[in-house]
mmCIF file of C-alpha atoms in Angstrom:
data_model
loop_
_atom_site.group_PDB
_atom_site.id
_atom_site.type_symbol
_atom_site.label_atom_id
_atom_site.label_comp_id
_atom_site.label_asym_id
_atom_site.label_seq_id
_atom_site.Cartn_x
_atom_site.Cartn_y
_atom_site.Cartn_z
ATOM 1 C CA ASP A 1 92.170 59.257 140.476
ATOM 2 C CA LEU A 2 88.920 60.728 140.003
ATOM 3 C CA PHE A 3 89.509 61.751 136.560
ATOM 4 C CA SER A 4 90.547 58.159 135.716
ATOM 5 C CA GLU A 5 87.577 56.755 137.080
ATOM 6 C CA VAL A 6 85.366 59.005 135.190
ATOM 7 C CA LEU A 7 87.036 58.824 132.132
ATOM 8 C CA ALA A 8 87.003 55.173 132.147
ATOM 9 C CA SER A 9 83.150 54.872 132.906
ATOM 10 C CA ILE A 10 82.220 56.989 129.648
ATOM 11 C CA ARG A 11 81.682 56.600 126.359
ATOM 12 C CA LEU A 12 84.310 58.811 124.056
ATOM 13 C CA LYS A 13 83.244 60.753 121.284
ATOM 14 C CA GLU A 14 86.357 61.978 118.955
ATOM 15 C CA PRO A 15 87.872 64.039 119.109
ATOM 16 C CA VAL A 16 88.919 64.510 122.625
ATOM 17 C CA ALA A 17 90.790 67.510 124.077
ATOM 18 C CA GLU A 18 92.403 67.956 127.222
ATOM 19 C CA ILE A 19 92.806 71.670 128.494
ATOM 20 C CA GLY A 20 96.110 71.905 130.646
ATOM 21 C CA CYS A 21 97.247 68.528 129.819
ATOM 22 C CA GLY A 22 100.632 68.800 131.839
ATOM 23 C CA SER A 23 102.870 65.556 131.262
ATOM 24 C CA GLY A 24 99.762 64.184 129.380
ATOM 25 C CA GLN A 25 98.611 61.336 132.244
ATOM 26 C CA LEU A 26 94.771 61.736 131.354
ATOM 27 C CA THR A 27 95.561 62.309 127.686
ATOM 28 C CA LEU A 28 97.672 59.024 127.362
ATOM 29 C CA LEU A 29 94.586 57.264 129.425
ATOM 30 C CA VAL A 30 92.060 58.296 126.939
ATOM 31 C CA ALA A 31 94.606 57.633 123.882
ATOM 32 C CA ARG A 32 94.954 54.075 125.054
ATOM 33 C CA ARG A 33 91.016 53.400 124.116
ATOM 34 C CA SER A 34 92.420 54.306 120.546
ATOM 35 C CA THR A 35 90.932 57.516 120.512
ATOM 36 C CA TYR A 36 92.350 60.682 119.025
ATOM 37 C CA VAL A 37 93.228 63.283 121.955
ATOM 38 C CA VAL A 38 94.573 66.763 121.515
ATOM 39 C CA GLY A 39 96.390 67.879 124.614
ATOM 40 C CA ALA A 40 96.858 71.722 125.041
ATOM 41 C CA ASP A 41 98.844 73.614 127.785
ATOM 42 C CA ILE A 42 100.651 76.762 128.341
ATOM 43 C CA ASP A 43 103.950 75.549 129.586
ATOM 44 C CA GLU A 44 106.205 74.279 126.994
ATOM 45 C CA LYS A 45 108.186 72.073 129.330
ATOM 46 C CA CYS A 46 104.763 70.154 129.909
ATOM 47 C CA ILE A 47 104.334 69.851 126.237
ATOM 48 C CA ARG A 48 107.507 68.463 125.774
ATOM 49 C CA ALA A 49 106.938 65.876 128.439
ATOM 50 C CA MET A 50 103.533 64.738 126.857
ATOM 51 C CA LYS A 51 104.979 64.417 123.275
ATOM 52 C CA ALA A 52 107.929 62.111 124.781
ATOM 53 C CA ASN A 53 105.413 60.391 126.898
ATOM 54 C CA SER A 54 103.218 59.648 124.091
ATOM 55 C CA LYS A 55 106.294 58.228 122.172
ATOM 56 C CA LEU A 56 107.260 55.966 124.882
ATOM 57 C CA ASN A 57 103.899 54.436 125.289
ATOM 58 C CA CYS A 58 103.479 54.145 121.553
ATOM 59 C CA LEU A 59 100.506 56.419 121.556
ATOM 60 C CA ASP A 60 102.053 59.266 119.590
ATOM 61 C CA GLY A 61 99.545 58.313 116.370
ATOM 62 C CA TYR A 62 96.645 59.167 118.742
ATOM 63 C CA VAL A 63 97.925 62.207 120.269
ATOM 64 C CA ASP A 64 98.743 65.969 119.109
ATOM 65 C CA THR A 65 99.944 68.450 121.465
ATOM 66 C CA VAL A 66 99.147 72.249 121.268
ATOM 67 C CA LEU A 67 101.117 75.152 123.098
ATOM 68 C CA CYS A 68 98.611 77.830 123.944
ATOM 69 C CA ASP A 69 96.574 79.478 127.155
ATOM 70 C CA SER A 70 93.671 77.687 128.427
ATOM 71 C CA GLY A 71 92.883 75.851 124.961
ATOM 72 C CA SER A 72 92.146 79.410 123.464
ATOM 73 C CA CYS A 73 93.680 78.808 120.292
ATOM 74 C CA LEU A 74 91.506 75.703 119.653
ATOM 75 C CA ARG A 75 88.409 76.211 117.028
ATOM 76 C CA ASN A 76 85.059 76.367 118.564
ATOM 77 C CA GLY A 77 82.763 73.272 118.602
ATOM 78 C CA SER A 78 85.221 70.966 117.389
ATOM 79 C CA PHE A 79 85.602 68.566 120.111
ATOM 80 C CA GLY A 80 83.201 65.360 121.125
ATOM 81 C CA LEU A 81 84.701 65.680 124.706
ATOM 82 C CA VAL A 82 86.527 67.988 126.486
ATOM 83 C CA PHE A 83 87.901 67.794 130.037
ATOM 84 C CA THR A 84 90.134 69.919 131.982
ATOM 85 C CA ASN A 85 91.964 69.279 135.504
ATOM 86 C CA PRO A 86 92.489 73.077 136.246
ATOM 87 C CA PRO A 87 94.132 74.700 139.004
ATOM 88 C CA TYR A 88 91.437 75.385 141.453
ATOM 89 C CA LEU A 89 92.866 76.886 144.891
ATOM 90 C CA PRO A 90 91.706 80.431 145.415
ATOM 91 C CA PHE A 91 95.020 82.281 145.500
ATOM 92 C CA ASP A 92 97.439 84.074 143.135
ATOM 93 C CA ALA A 93 100.468 82.391 142.134
ATOM 94 C CA GLU A 94 103.584 83.589 143.695
ATOM 95 C CA LYS A 95 106.157 81.141 142.429
ATOM 96 C CA PRO A 96 106.040 78.911 138.929
ATOM 97 C CA ILE A 97 105.251 75.986 140.776
ATOM 98 C CA ASP A 98 101.941 77.604 142.045
ATOM 99 C CA ILE A 99 100.853 77.909 138.506
ATOM 100 C CA SER A 100 99.235 74.191 138.596
ATOM 101 C CA ILE A 101 97.372 74.870 141.697
ATOM 102 C CA ALA A 102 96.647 78.400 141.928
ATOM 103 C CA ALA A 103 93.425 79.666 139.869
ATOM 104 C CA GLY A 104 93.917 83.517 141.006
ATOM 105 C CA SER A 105 92.208 84.879 143.840
ATOM 106 C CA ASP A 106 89.271 85.937 141.603
ATOM 107 C CA LEU A 107 89.263 82.347 140.225
ATOM 108 C CA ARG A 108 90.348 83.901 136.466
ATOM 109 C CA VAL A 109 92.447 81.209 135.582
ATOM 110 C CA LEU A 110 89.867 78.619 136.578
ATOM 111 C CA ARG A 111 86.833 80.431 134.695
ATOM 112 C CA SER A 112 88.898 80.841 131.726
ATOM 113 C CA LEU A 113 89.650 76.953 131.401
ATOM 114 C CA ILE A 114 86.106 76.109 131.818
ATOM 115 C CA PHE A 115 84.937 78.787 129.611
ATOM 116 C CA ASN A 116 87.134 77.490 126.959
ATOM 117 C CA SER A 117 86.820 74.078 127.302
ATOM 118 C CA THR A 118 82.711 74.750 126.744
ATOM 119 C CA ARG A 119 83.520 76.835 123.722
ATOM 120 C CA ILE A 120 85.543 74.271 121.864
ATOM 121 C CA ALA A 121 82.865 71.613 122.631
ATOM 122 C CA LYS A 122 80.501 70.535 119.998
ATOM 123 C CA ARG A 123 76.960 70.735 120.674
ATOM 124 C CA GLY A 124 75.609 68.015 122.823
ATOM 125 C CA ALA A 125 79.311 67.168 123.971
ATOM 126 C CA LEU A 126 80.050 66.405 127.368
ATOM 127 C CA VAL A 127 82.625 68.817 129.420
ATOM 128 C CA LEU A 128 84.436 67.503 132.601
ATOM 129 C CA PHE A 129 86.097 69.495 134.859
ATOM 130 C CA SER A 130 87.097 69.086 138.460
ATOM 131 C CA LEU A 131 86.578 71.663 141.252
ATOM 132 C CA SER A 132 87.411 71.922 144.884
ATOM 133 C CA SER A 133 84.450 73.300 147.603
ATOM 134 C CA LEU A 134 87.173 75.847 148.175
ATOM 135 C CA THR A 135 86.062 77.713 145.309
ATOM 136 C CA GLY A 136 82.393 78.014 146.491
ATOM 137 C CA LEU A 137 81.399 77.583 142.738
ATOM 138 C CA LYS A 138 78.681 75.158 141.694
ATOM 139 C CA ILE A 139 78.874 74.487 137.921
ATOM 140 C CA GLY A 140 77.212 71.556 136.265
ATOM 141 C CA ARG A 141 76.349 68.163 138.028
ATOM 142 C CA PRO A 142 78.992 66.422 140.164
ATOM 143 C CA VAL A 143 79.627 63.030 138.677
ATOM 144 C CA LEU A 144 82.331 61.801 141.439
ATOM 145 C CA CYS A 145 83.492 63.455 144.576
ATOM 146 C CA ARG A 146 85.994 62.551 147.305
ATOM 147 C CA ARG A 147 86.878 64.342 150.692
ATOM 148 C CA ILE A 148 90.514 64.978 151.497
ATOM 149 C CA ALA A 149 91.742 66.857 154.348
ATOM 150 C CA PHE A 150 89.803 70.221 154.584
ATOM 151 C CA GLU A 151 88.190 70.121 151.112
ATOM 152 C CA GLU A 152 85.900 68.067 148.720
ATOM 153 C CA ILE A 153 87.185 67.328 145.125
ATOM 154 C CA CYS A 154 84.351 66.577 142.631
ATOM 155 C CA ILE A 155 84.603 66.271 138.921
ATOM 156 C CA TYR A 156 81.572 68.129 137.308
ATOM 157 C CA VAL A 157 79.749 67.587 133.990
ATOM 158 C CA VAL A 158 78.051 69.751 131.665
ATOM 159 C CA ALA A 159 76.508 69.241 128.312
ATOM 160 C CA LYS A 160 76.758 71.958 125.736
ATOM 161 C CA SER A 161 73.280 72.666 124.762
ATOM 162 C CA ALA A 162 72.363 71.533 121.536
#
């Protein structure tokens, strides 16, 4: 919900990339605005689900999918907006289901996603990502925050320097 609010309020600069797109909920939200989006994910099942969802919503003409880890296969400086809703809880995944929430005890998964998101953004482009207060990280400027249970979740923005 936080990401939906933030994405709805900003001017999109094509092309757009979502790193860790999952089944494509946010990618499709952007595509509904007639914007070209590349969704990348490490999980082949997620990529298949996103392709199916984009067809079901008649948005497949605006969406391309890429199977790769943390957006590492995407070209430097290619996107006008990049966003990621990464796993951000500071523990190691023990089961496959943990992958979507576990950033690693050293936050290596989270750091890789943020690094690659920034790397593939064009100069001056915005990079948006979510963080939990449990990570202890403060990167960029918070745009929107919500307190839930024992943590605060924020969407942060950084602009890739020109």
